[in-house]
């Protein structure tokens, strides 16, 4: 009986030592630059000046308190212009980074992945800019309009000061 207890004790000690060695390597170390990029992304997500007319941000339709979905749980979501509604509601974007790129699965005979309810965007990278240019969502006419707005607000000064350093003019 004593030998079983000693064996269990040895296994417990070995497990604890192994855990002590492994746990520090599992910590997520965020670099200062990565932290600043995340802050910039959050600023863009919440910036109501990037819509036309101003007053609509990504966070307006993708409410953090509602799982990044429509704050009013409506069938269709209202865009930047009061009274203009999309043909669909704002789906939750909680797990968007895990959605695979749109492809056709021949074995299942169906499409898999893609973003938006209708899969009109194949991946997250191409999706990110679409709401800014959608006439119902954020209402900007061109990409240049969005760039101009981002340069005139806090976004550029944050990016220049914290991510790329200040520019010499």
mmCIF file with all atom_site columns, N, CA and C in Angstrom, residues 75-140:
data_model
loop_
_atom_site.group_PDB
_atom_site.id
_atom_site.type_symbol
_atom_site.label_atom_id
_atom_site.label_alt_id
_atom_site.label_comp_id
_atom_site.label_asym_id
_atom_site.label_entity_id
_atom_site.label_seq_id
_atom_site.pdbx_PDB_ins_code
_atom_site.Cartn_x
_atom_site.Cartn_y
_atom_site.Cartn_z
_atom_site.occupancy
_atom_site.B_iso_or_equiv
_atom_site.pdbx_formal_charge
_atom_site.auth_seq_id
_atom_site.auth_comp_id
_atom_site.auth_asym_id
_atom_site.auth_atom_id
_atom_site.pdbx_PDB_model_num
ATOM 1   N N  . UNK A 1 75  ? -35.108 42.136 -37.957 1.00 0.00 ? 75  UNK A N  1
ATOM 2   C CA . UNK A 1 75  ? -35.015 41.278 -39.142 1.00 0.00 ? 75  UNK A CA 1
ATOM 3   C C  . UNK A 1 75  ? -34.087 41.922 -40.162 1.00 0.00 ? 75  UNK A C  1
ATOM 4   N N  . UNK A 1 76  ? -34.163 43.230 -40.282 1.00 0.00 ? 76  UNK A N  1
ATOM 5   C CA . UNK A 1 76  ? -33.262 43.986 -41.156 1.00 0.00 ? 76  UNK A CA 1
ATOM 6   C C  . UNK A 1 76  ? -32.650 45.118 -40.343 1.00 0.00 ? 76  UNK A C  1
ATOM 7   N N  . UNK A 1 77  ? -31.443 45.525 -40.706 1.00 0.00 ? 77  UNK A N  1
ATOM 8   C CA . UNK A 1 77  ? -30.735 46.553 -39.944 1.00 0.00 ? 77  UNK A CA 1
ATOM 9   C C  . UNK A 1 77  ? -30.777 47.889 -40.677 1.00 0.00 ? 77  UNK A C  1
ATOM 10  N N  . UNK A 1 78  ? -30.891 48.941 -39.901 1.00 0.00 ? 78  UNK A N  1
ATOM 11  C CA . UNK A 1 78  ? -30.915 50.291 -40.462 1.00 0.00 ? 78  UNK A CA 1
ATOM 12  C C  . UNK A 1 78  ? -29.494 50.754 -40.742 1.00 0.00 ? 78  UNK A C  1
ATOM 13  N N  . UNK A 1 79  ? -29.318 51.450 -41.841 1.00 0.00 ? 79  UNK A N  1
ATOM 14  C CA . UNK A 1 79  ? -28.006 51.937 -42.230 1.00 0.00 ? 79  UNK A CA 1
ATOM 15  C C  . UNK A 1 79  ? -27.721 53.339 -41.721 1.00 0.00 ? 79  UNK A C  1
ATOM 16  N N  . UNK A 1 80  ? -26.737 53.990 -42.325 1.00 0.00 ? 80  UNK A N  1
ATOM 17  C CA . UNK A 1 80  ? -26.312 55.317 -41.899 1.00 0.00 ? 80  UNK A CA 1
ATOM 18  C C  . UNK A 1 80  ? -27.404 56.364 -42.123 1.00 0.00 ? 80  UNK A C  1
ATOM 19  N N  . UNK A 1 81  ? -28.176 56.224 -43.186 1.00 0.00 ? 81  UNK A N  1
ATOM 20  C CA . UNK A 1 81  ? -29.259 57.166 -43.465 1.00 0.00 ? 81  UNK A CA 1
ATOM 21  C C  . UNK A 1 81  ? -30.526 56.669 -42.773 1.00 0.00 ? 81  UNK A C  1
ATOM 22  N N  . UNK A 1 82  ? -31.071 57.513 -41.916 1.00 0.00 ? 82  UNK A N  1
ATOM 23  C CA . UNK A 1 82  ? -32.253 57.132 -41.148 1.00 0.00 ? 82  UNK A CA 1
ATOM 24  C C  . UNK A 1 82  ? -33.386 56.709 -42.084 1.00 0.00 ? 82  UNK A C  1
ATOM 25  N N  . UNK A 1 83  ? -33.983 55.562 -41.770 1.00 0.00 ? 83  UNK A N  1
ATOM 26  C CA . UNK A 1 83  ? -35.095 55.058 -42.570 1.00 0.00 ? 83  UNK A CA 1
ATOM 27  C C  . UNK A 1 83  ? -34.679 54.137 -43.704 1.00 0.00 ? 83  UNK A C  1
ATOM 28  N N  . UNK A 1 84  ? -33.376 54.057 -43.997 1.00 0.00 ? 84  UNK A N  1
ATOM 29  C CA . UNK A 1 84  ? -32.899 53.127 -45.028 1.00 0.00 ? 84  UNK A CA 1
ATOM 30  C C  . UNK A 1 84  ? -32.473 51.831 -44.351 1.00 0.00 ? 84  UNK A C  1
ATOM 31  N N  . UNK A 1 85  ? -33.063 50.730 -44.789 1.00 0.00 ? 85  UNK A N  1
ATOM 32  C CA . UNK A 1 85  ? -32.765 49.437 -44.190 1.00 0.00 ? 85  UNK A CA 1
ATOM 33  C C  . UNK A 1 85  ? -32.155 48.508 -45.218 1.00 0.00 ? 85  UNK A C  1
ATOM 34  N N  . UNK A 1 86  ? -31.244 47.683 -44.747 1.00 0.00 ? 86  UNK A N  1
ATOM 35  C CA . UNK A 1 86  ? -30.618 46.658 -45.578 1.00 0.00 ? 86  UNK A CA 1
ATOM 36  C C  . UNK A 1 86  ? -31.630 45.562 -45.872 1.00 0.00 ? 86  UNK A C  1
ATOM 37  N N  . UNK A 1 87  ? -31.281 44.669 -46.760 1.00 0.00 ? 87  UNK A N  1
ATOM 38  C CA . UNK A 1 87  ? -32.143 43.531 -47.081 1.00 0.00 ? 87  UNK A CA 1
ATOM 39  C C  . UNK A 1 87  ? -31.966 42.399 -46.075 1.00 0.00 ? 87  UNK A C  1
ATOM 40  N N  . UNK A 1 88  ? -31.065 42.587 -45.106 1.00 0.00 ? 88  UNK A N  1
ATOM 41  C CA . UNK A 1 88  ? -30.779 41.557 -44.110 1.00 0.00 ? 88  UNK A CA 1
ATOM 42  C C  . UNK A 1 88  ? -30.382 42.236 -42.804 1.00 0.00 ? 88  UNK A C  1
ATOM 43  N N  . UNK A 1 89  ? -30.293 41.458 -41.734 1.00 0.00 ? 89  UNK A N  1
ATOM 44  C CA . UNK A 1 89  ? -29.843 42.056 -40.477 1.00 0.00 ? 89  UNK A CA 1
ATOM 45  C C  . UNK A 1 89  ? -28.340 41.865 -40.312 1.00 0.00 ? 89  UNK A C  1
ATOM 46  N N  . UNK A 1 90  ? -27.815 42.508 -39.303 1.00 0.00 ? 90  UNK A N  1
ATOM 47  C CA . UNK A 1 90  ? -26.384 42.406 -39.021 1.00 0.00 ? 90  UNK A CA 1
ATOM 48  C C  . UNK A 1 90  ? -26.134 41.126 -38.235 1.00 0.00 ? 90  UNK A C  1
ATOM 49  N N  . UNK A 1 91  ? -25.542 40.156 -38.894 1.00 0.00 ? 91  UNK A N  1
ATOM 50  C CA . UNK A 1 91  ? -25.253 38.899 -38.210 1.00 0.00 ? 91  UNK A CA 1
ATOM 51  C C  . UNK A 1 91  ? -24.103 39.080 -37.232 1.00 0.00 ? 91  UNK A C  1
ATOM 52  N N  . UNK A 1 92  ? -24.018 38.200 -36.266 1.00 0.00 ? 92  UNK A N  1
ATOM 53  C CA . UNK A 1 92  ? -22.936 38.254 -35.291 1.00 0.00 ? 92  UNK A CA 1
ATOM 54  C C  . UNK A 1 92  ? -21.594 38.058 -35.996 1.00 0.00 ? 92  UNK A C  1
ATOM 55  N N  . UNK A 1 93  ? -20.613 38.830 -35.550 1.00 0.00 ? 93  UNK A N  1
ATOM 56  C CA . UNK A 1 93  ? -19.287 38.686 -36.137 1.00 0.00 ? 93  UNK A CA 1
ATOM 57  C C  . UNK A 1 93  ? -18.295 38.101 -35.135 1.00 0.00 ? 93  UNK A C  1
ATOM 58  N N  . UNK A 1 94  ? -18.819 37.471 -34.076 1.00 0.00 ? 94  UNK A N  1
ATOM 59  C CA . UNK A 1 94  ? -17.954 36.904 -33.031 1.00 0.00 ? 94  UNK A CA 1
ATOM 60  C C  . UNK A 1 94  ? -16.896 35.949 -33.566 1.00 0.00 ? 94  UNK A C  1
ATOM 61  N N  . UNK A 1 95  ? -17.272 35.052 -34.423 1.00 0.00 ? 95  UNK A N  1
ATOM 62  C CA . UNK A 1 95  ? -16.364 33.990 -34.862 1.00 0.00 ? 95  UNK A CA 1
ATOM 63  C C  . UNK A 1 95  ? -15.953 34.139 -36.320 1.00 0.00 ? 95  UNK A C  1
ATOM 64  N N  . UNK A 1 96  ? -16.013 35.336 -36.834 1.00 0.00 ? 96  UNK A N  1
ATOM 65  C CA . UNK A 1 96  ? -15.752 35.577 -38.243 1.00 0.00 ? 96  UNK A CA 1
ATOM 66  C C  . UNK A 1 96  ? -14.375 35.100 -38.682 1.00 0.00 ? 96  UNK A C  1
ATOM 67  N N  . UNK A 1 97  ? -13.383 35.241 -37.823 1.00 0.00 ? 97  UNK A N  1
ATOM 68  C CA . UNK A 1 97  ? -12.028 34.842 -38.230 1.00 0.00 ? 97  UNK A CA 1
ATOM 69  C C  . UNK A 1 97  ? -11.911 33.336 -38.445 1.00 0.00 ? 97  UNK A C  1
ATOM 70  N N  . UNK A 1 98  ? -12.883 32.563 -37.948 1.00 0.00 ? 98  UNK A N  1
ATOM 71  C CA . UNK A 1 98  ? -12.846 31.115 -38.102 1.00 0.00 ? 98  UNK A CA 1
ATOM 72  C C  . UNK A 1 98  ? -13.655 30.612 -39.299 1.00 0.00 ? 98  UNK A C  1
ATOM 73  N N  . UNK A 1 99  ? -14.324 31.517 -39.996 1.00 0.00 ? 99  UNK A N  1
ATOM 74  C CA . UNK A 1 99  ? -15.128 31.111 -41.152 1.00 0.00 ? 99  UNK A CA 1
ATOM 75  C C  . UNK A 1 99  ? -14.175 30.815 -42.309 1.00 0.00 ? 99  UNK A C  1
ATOM 76  N N  . UNK A 1 100 ? -14.276 29.627 -42.911 1.00 0.00 ? 100 UNK A N  1
ATOM 77  C CA . UNK A 1 100 ? -13.370 29.319 -44.028 1.00 0.00 ? 100 UNK A CA 1
ATOM 78  C C  . UNK A 1 100 ? -13.709 30.146 -45.262 1.00 0.00 ? 100 UNK A C  1
ATOM 79  N N  . UNK A 1 101 ? -12.729 30.281 -46.129 1.00 0.00 ? 101 UNK A N  1
ATOM 80  C CA . UNK A 1 101 ? -12.963 30.968 -47.391 1.00 0.00 ? 101 UNK A CA 1
ATOM 81  C C  . UNK A 1 101 ? -14.024 30.190 -48.177 1.00 0.00 ? 101 UNK A C  1
ATOM 82  N N  . UNK A 1 102 ? -14.855 30.915 -48.891 1.00 0.00 ? 102 UNK A N  1
ATOM 83  C CA . UNK A 1 102 ? -15.952 30.319 -49.642 1.00 0.00 ? 102 UNK A CA 1
ATOM 84  C C  . UNK A 1 102 ? -15.444 29.295 -50.657 1.00 0.00 ? 102 UNK A C  1
ATOM 85  N N  . UNK A 1 103 ? -16.024 28.097 -50.624 1.00 0.00 ? 103 UNK A N  1
ATOM 86  C CA . UNK A 1 103 ? -15.692 27.072 -51.609 1.00 0.00 ? 103 UNK A CA 1
ATOM 87  C C  . UNK A 1 103 ? -16.881 26.140 -51.777 1.00 0.00 ? 103 UNK A C  1
ATOM 88  N N  . UNK A 1 104 ? -16.873 25.385 -52.871 1.00 0.00 ? 104 UNK A N  1
ATOM 89  C CA . UNK A 1 104 ? -17.937 24.418 -53.125 1.00 0.00 ? 104 UNK A CA 1
ATOM 90  C C  . UNK A 1 104 ? -17.456 23.037 -52.700 1.00 0.00 ? 104 UNK A C  1
ATOM 91  N N  . UNK A 1 105 ? -18.207 22.392 -51.822 1.00 0.00 ? 105 UNK A N  1
ATOM 92  C CA . UNK A 1 105 ? -17.897 21.048 -51.355 1.00 0.00 ? 105 UNK A CA 1
ATOM 93  C C  . UNK A 1 105 ? -18.666 20.067 -52.235 1.00 0.00 ? 105 UNK A C  1
ATOM 94  N N  . UNK A 1 106 ? -17.972 19.440 -53.192 1.00 0.00 ? 106 UNK A N  1
ATOM 95  C CA . UNK A 1 106 ? -18.625 18.535 -54.151 1.00 0.00 ? 106 UNK A CA 1
ATOM 96  C C  . UNK A 1 106 ? -19.223 17.315 -53.460 1.00 0.00 ? 106 UNK A C  1
ATOM 97  N N  . UNK A 1 107 ? -18.569 16.841 -52.419 1.00 0.00 ? 107 UNK A N  1
ATOM 98  C CA . UNK A 1 107 ? -19.073 15.667 -51.712 1.00 0.00 ? 107 UNK A CA 1
ATOM 99  C C  . UNK A 1 107 ? -20.412 15.965 -51.023 1.00 0.00 ? 107 UNK A C  1
ATOM 100 N N  . UNK A 1 108 ? -20.501 17.132 -50.402 1.00 0.00 ? 108 UNK A N  1
ATOM 101 C CA . UNK A 1 108 ? -21.740 17.538 -49.719 1.00 0.00 ? 108 UNK A CA 1
ATOM 102 C C  . UNK A 1 108 ? -22.717 18.245 -50.667 1.00 0.00 ? 108 UNK A C  1
ATOM 103 N N  . UNK A 1 109 ? -22.219 18.599 -51.854 1.00 0.00 ? 109 UNK A N  1
ATOM 104 C CA . UNK A 1 109 ? -23.001 19.319 -52.861 1.00 0.00 ? 109 UNK A CA 1
ATOM 105 C C  . UNK A 1 109 ? -23.585 20.621 -52.321 1.00 0.00 ? 109 UNK A C  1
ATOM 106 N N  . UNK A 1 110 ? -22.715 21.387 -51.671 1.00 0.00 ? 110 UNK A N  1
ATOM 107 C CA . UNK A 1 110 ? -23.140 22.670 -51.125 1.00 0.00 ? 110 UNK A CA 1
ATOM 108 C C  . UNK A 1 110 ? -21.938 23.603 -50.990 1.00 0.00 ? 110 UNK A C  1
ATOM 109 N N  . UNK A 1 111 ? -22.227 24.887 -50.886 1.00 0.00 ? 111 UNK A N  1
ATOM 110 C CA . UNK A 1 111 ? -21.172 25.863 -50.644 1.00 0.00 ? 111 UNK A CA 1
ATOM 111 C C  . UNK A 1 111 ? -20.890 25.924 -49.146 1.00 0.00 ? 111 UNK A C  1
ATOM 112 N N  . UNK A 1 112 ? -19.634 26.147 -48.805 1.00 0.00 ? 112 UNK A N  1
ATOM 113 C CA . UNK A 1 112 ? -19.204 26.234 -47.416 1.00 0.00 ? 112 UNK A CA 1
ATOM 114 C C  . UNK A 1 112 ? -18.412 27.525 -47.263 1.00 0.00 ? 112 UNK A C  1
ATOM 115 N N  . UNK A 1 113 ? -18.582 28.182 -46.117 1.00 0.00 ? 113 UNK A N  1
ATOM 116 C CA . UNK A 1 113 ? -17.798 29.377 -45.810 1.00 0.00 ? 113 UNK A CA 1
ATOM 117 C C  . UNK A 1 113 ? -18.361 30.626 -46.436 1.00 0.00 ? 113 UNK A C  1
ATOM 118 N N  . UNK A 1 114 ? -17.503 31.594 -46.566 1.00 0.00 ? 114 UNK A N  1
ATOM 119 C CA . UNK A 1 114 ? -17.926 32.892 -47.070 1.00 0.00 ? 114 UNK A CA 1
ATOM 120 C C  . UNK A 1 114 ? -18.584 33.693 -45.968 1.00 0.00 ? 114 UNK A C  1
ATOM 121 N N  . UNK A 1 115 ? -18.680 34.979 -46.174 1.00 0.00 ? 115 UNK A N  1
ATOM 122 C CA . UNK A 1 115 ? -19.251 35.860 -45.161 1.00 0.00 ? 115 UNK A CA 1
ATOM 123 C C  . UNK A 1 115 ? -20.512 36.537 -45.677 1.00 0.00 ? 115 UNK A C  1
ATOM 124 N N  . UNK A 1 116 ? -21.199 37.148 -44.794 1.00 0.00 ? 116 UNK A N  1
ATOM 125 C CA . UNK A 1 116 ? -22.523 37.712 -44.988 1.00 0.00 ? 116 UNK A CA 1
ATOM 126 C C  . UNK A 1 116 ? -23.508 36.549 -45.124 1.00 0.00 ? 116 UNK A C  1
ATOM 127 N N  . UNK A 1 117 ? -24.760 36.813 -44.939 1.00 0.00 ? 117 UNK A N  1
ATOM 128 C CA . UNK A 1 117 ? -25.767 35.748 -44.997 1.00 0.00 ? 117 UNK A CA 1
ATOM 129 C C  . UNK A 1 117 ? -25.777 35.054 -46.352 1.00 0.00 ? 117 UNK A C  1
ATOM 130 N N  . UNK A 1 118 ? -25.491 35.804 -47.409 1.00 0.00 ? 118 UNK A N  1
ATOM 131 C CA . UNK A 1 118 ? -25.557 35.213 -48.749 1.00 0.00 ? 118 UNK A CA 1
ATOM 132 C C  . UNK A 1 118 ? -24.193 34.762 -49.273 1.00 0.00 ? 118 UNK A C  1
ATOM 133 N N  . UNK A 1 119 ? -23.158 34.835 -48.458 1.00 0.00 ? 119 UNK A N  1
ATOM 134 C CA . UNK A 1 119 ? -21.829 34.380 -48.861 1.00 0.00 ? 119 UNK A CA 1
ATOM 135 C C  . UNK A 1 119 ? -21.188 35.228 -49.936 1.00 0.00 ? 119 UNK A C  1
ATOM 136 N N  . UNK A 1 120 ? -21.637 36.473 -50.099 1.00 0.00 ? 120 UNK A N  1
ATOM 137 C CA . UNK A 1 120 ? -21.143 37.302 -51.206 1.00 0.00 ? 120 UNK A CA 1
ATOM 138 C C  . UNK A 1 120 ? -19.678 37.699 -51.087 1.00 0.00 ? 120 UNK A C  1
ATOM 139 N N  . UNK A 1 121 ? -19.081 37.488 -49.932 1.00 0.00 ? 121 UNK A N  1
ATOM 140 C CA . UNK A 1 121 ? -17.673 37.801 -49.755 1.00 0.00 ? 121 UNK A CA 1
ATOM 141 C C  . UNK A 1 121 ? -16.942 36.514 -49.396 1.00 0.00 ? 121 UNK A C  1
ATOM 142 N N  . UNK A 1 122 ? -15.897 36.173 -50.133 1.00 0.00 ? 122 UNK A N  1
ATOM 143 C CA . UNK A 1 122 ? -15.235 34.888 -49.917 1.00 0.00 ? 122 UNK A CA 1
ATOM 144 C C  . UNK A 1 122 ? -14.430 34.776 -48.625 1.00 0.00 ? 122 UNK A C  1
ATOM 145 N N  . UNK A 1 123 ? -13.906 35.915 -48.103 1.00 0.00 ? 123 UNK A N  1
ATOM 146 C CA . UNK A 1 123 ? -13.059 35.822 -46.910 1.00 0.00 ? 123 UNK A CA 1
ATOM 147 C C  . UNK A 1 123 ? -13.093 37.129 -46.120 1.00 0.00 ? 123 UNK A C  1
ATOM 148 N N  . UNK A 1 124 ? -12.518 37.082 -44.932 1.00 0.00 ? 124 UNK A N  1
ATOM 149 C CA . UNK A 1 124 ? -12.544 38.218 -44.021 1.00 0.00 ? 124 UNK A CA 1
ATOM 150 C C  . UNK A 1 124 ? -11.823 39.440 -44.598 1.00 0.00 ? 124 UNK A C  1
ATOM 151 N N  . UNK A 1 125 ? -10.713 39.223 -45.278 1.00 0.00 ? 125 UNK A N  1
ATOM 152 C CA . UNK A 1 125 ? -9.956  40.348 -45.823 1.00 0.00 ? 125 UNK A CA 1
ATOM 153 C C  . UNK A 1 125 ? -10.776 41.140 -46.840 1.00 0.00 ? 125 UNK A C  1
ATOM 154 N N  . UNK A 1 126 ? -11.504 40.458 -47.713 1.00 0.00 ? 126 UNK A N  1
ATOM 155 C CA . UNK A 1 126 ? -12.294 41.185 -48.712 1.00 0.00 ? 126 UNK A CA 1
ATOM 156 C C  . UNK A 1 126 ? -13.572 41.757 -48.108 1.00 0.00 ? 126 UNK A C  1
ATOM 157 N N  . UNK A 1 127 ? -14.028 41.202 -47.006 1.00 0.00 ? 127 UNK A N  1
ATOM 158 C CA . UNK A 1 127 ? -15.249 41.672 -46.361 1.00 0.00 ? 127 UNK A CA 1
ATOM 159 C C  . UNK A 1 127 ? -15.051 42.997 -45.652 1.00 0.00 ? 127 UNK A C  1
ATOM 160 N N  . UNK A 1 128 ? -13.900 43.206 -45.068 1.00 0.00 ? 128 UNK A N  1
ATOM 161 C CA . UNK A 1 128 ? -13.676 44.325 -44.159 1.00 0.00 ? 128 UNK A CA 1
ATOM 162 C C  . UNK A 1 128 ? -14.043 45.689 -44.741 1.00 0.00 ? 128 UNK A C  1
ATOM 163 N N  . UNK A 1 129 ? -13.821 45.919 -46.005 1.00 0.00 ? 129 UNK A N  1
ATOM 164 C CA . UNK A 1 129 ? -14.104 47.229 -46.585 1.00 0.00 ? 129 UNK A CA 1
ATOM 165 C C  . UNK A 1 129 ? -15.491 47.402 -47.157 1.00 0.00 ? 129 UNK A C  1
ATOM 166 N N  . UNK A 1 130 ? -16.216 46.334 -47.353 1.00 0.00 ? 130 UNK A N  1
ATOM 167 C CA . UNK A 1 130 ? -17.524 46.425 -48.022 1.00 0.00 ? 130 UNK A CA 1
ATOM 168 C C  . UNK A 1 130 ? -18.549 47.316 -47.328 1.00 0.00 ? 130 UNK A C  1
ATOM 169 N N  . UNK A 1 131 ? -18.742 47.223 -46.015 1.00 0.00 ? 131 UNK A N  1
ATOM 170 C CA . UNK A 1 131 ? -19.769 48.072 -45.394 1.00 0.00 ? 131 UNK A CA 1
ATOM 171 C C  . UNK A 1 131 ? -19.531 49.565 -45.583 1.00 0.00 ? 131 UNK A C  1
ATOM 172 N N  . UNK A 1 132 ? -18.273 49.984 -45.664 1.00 0.00 ? 132 UNK A N  1
ATOM 173 C CA . UNK A 1 132 ? -17.980 51.407 -45.854 1.00 0.00 ? 132 UNK A CA 1
ATOM 174 C C  . UNK A 1 132 ? -18.546 51.923 -47.179 1.00 0.00 ? 132 UNK A C  1
ATOM 175 N N  . UNK A 1 133 ? -18.558 51.067 -48.205 1.00 0.00 ? 133 UNK A N  1
ATOM 176 C CA . UNK A 1 133 ? -18.986 51.483 -49.540 1.00 0.00 ? 133 UNK A CA 1
ATOM 177 C C  . UNK A 1 133 ? -20.424 51.085 -49.869 1.00 0.00 ? 133 UNK A C  1
ATOM 178 N N  . UNK A 1 134 ? -21.059 50.343 -49.005 1.00 0.00 ? 134 UNK A N  1
ATOM 179 C CA . UNK A 1 134 ? -22.435 49.934 -49.250 1.00 0.00 ? 134 UNK A CA 1
ATOM 180 C C  . UNK A 1 134 ? -23.353 51.144 -49.049 1.00 0.00 ? 134 UNK A C  1
ATOM 181 N N  . UNK A 1 135 ? -24.185 51.483 -50.050 1.00 0.00 ? 135 UNK A N  1
ATOM 182 C CA . UNK A 1 135 ? -25.022 52.681 -49.945 1.00 0.00 ? 135 UNK A CA 1
ATOM 183 C C  . UNK A 1 135 ? -26.029 52.625 -48.792 1.00 0.00 ? 135 UNK A C  1
ATOM 184 N N  . UNK A 1 136 ? -26.408 51.445 -48.371 1.00 0.00 ? 136 UNK A N  1
ATOM 185 C CA . UNK A 1 136 ? -27.358 51.322 -47.266 1.00 0.00 ? 136 UNK A CA 1
ATOM 186 C C  . UNK A 1 136 ? -26.653 51.232 -45.918 1.00 0.00 ? 136 UNK A C  1
ATOM 187 N N  . UNK A 1 137 ? -25.489 50.618 -45.866 1.00 0.00 ? 137 UNK A N  1
ATOM 188 C CA . UNK A 1 137 ? -24.814 50.422 -44.584 1.00 0.00 ? 137 UNK A CA 1
ATOM 189 C C  . UNK A 1 137 ? -24.118 51.693 -44.103 1.00 0.00 ? 137 UNK A C  1
ATOM 190 N N  . UNK A 1 138 ? -22.987 52.065 -44.727 1.00 0.00 ? 138 UNK A N  1
ATOM 191 C CA . UNK A 1 138 ? -22.270 53.253 -44.273 1.00 0.00 ? 138 UNK A CA 1
ATOM 192 C C  . UNK A 1 138 ? -22.253 54.368 -45.314 1.00 0.00 ? 138 UNK A C  1
ATOM 193 N N  . UNK A 1 139 ? -22.681 54.088 -46.514 1.00 0.00 ? 139 UNK A N  1
ATOM 194 C CA . UNK A 1 139 ? -23.015 55.111 -47.491 1.00 0.00 ? 139 UNK A CA 1
ATOM 195 C C  . UNK A 1 139 ? -21.917 55.903 -48.152 1.00 0.00 ? 139 UNK A C  1
ATOM 196 N N  . UNK A 1 140 ? -20.670 55.504 -48.089 1.00 0.00 ? 140 UNK A N  1
ATOM 197 C CA . UNK A 1 140 ? -19.614 56.244 -48.774 1.00 0.00 ? 140 UNK A CA 1
ATOM 198 C C  . UNK A 1 140 ? -19.615 55.892 -50.254 1.00 0.00 ? 140 UNK A C  1
#
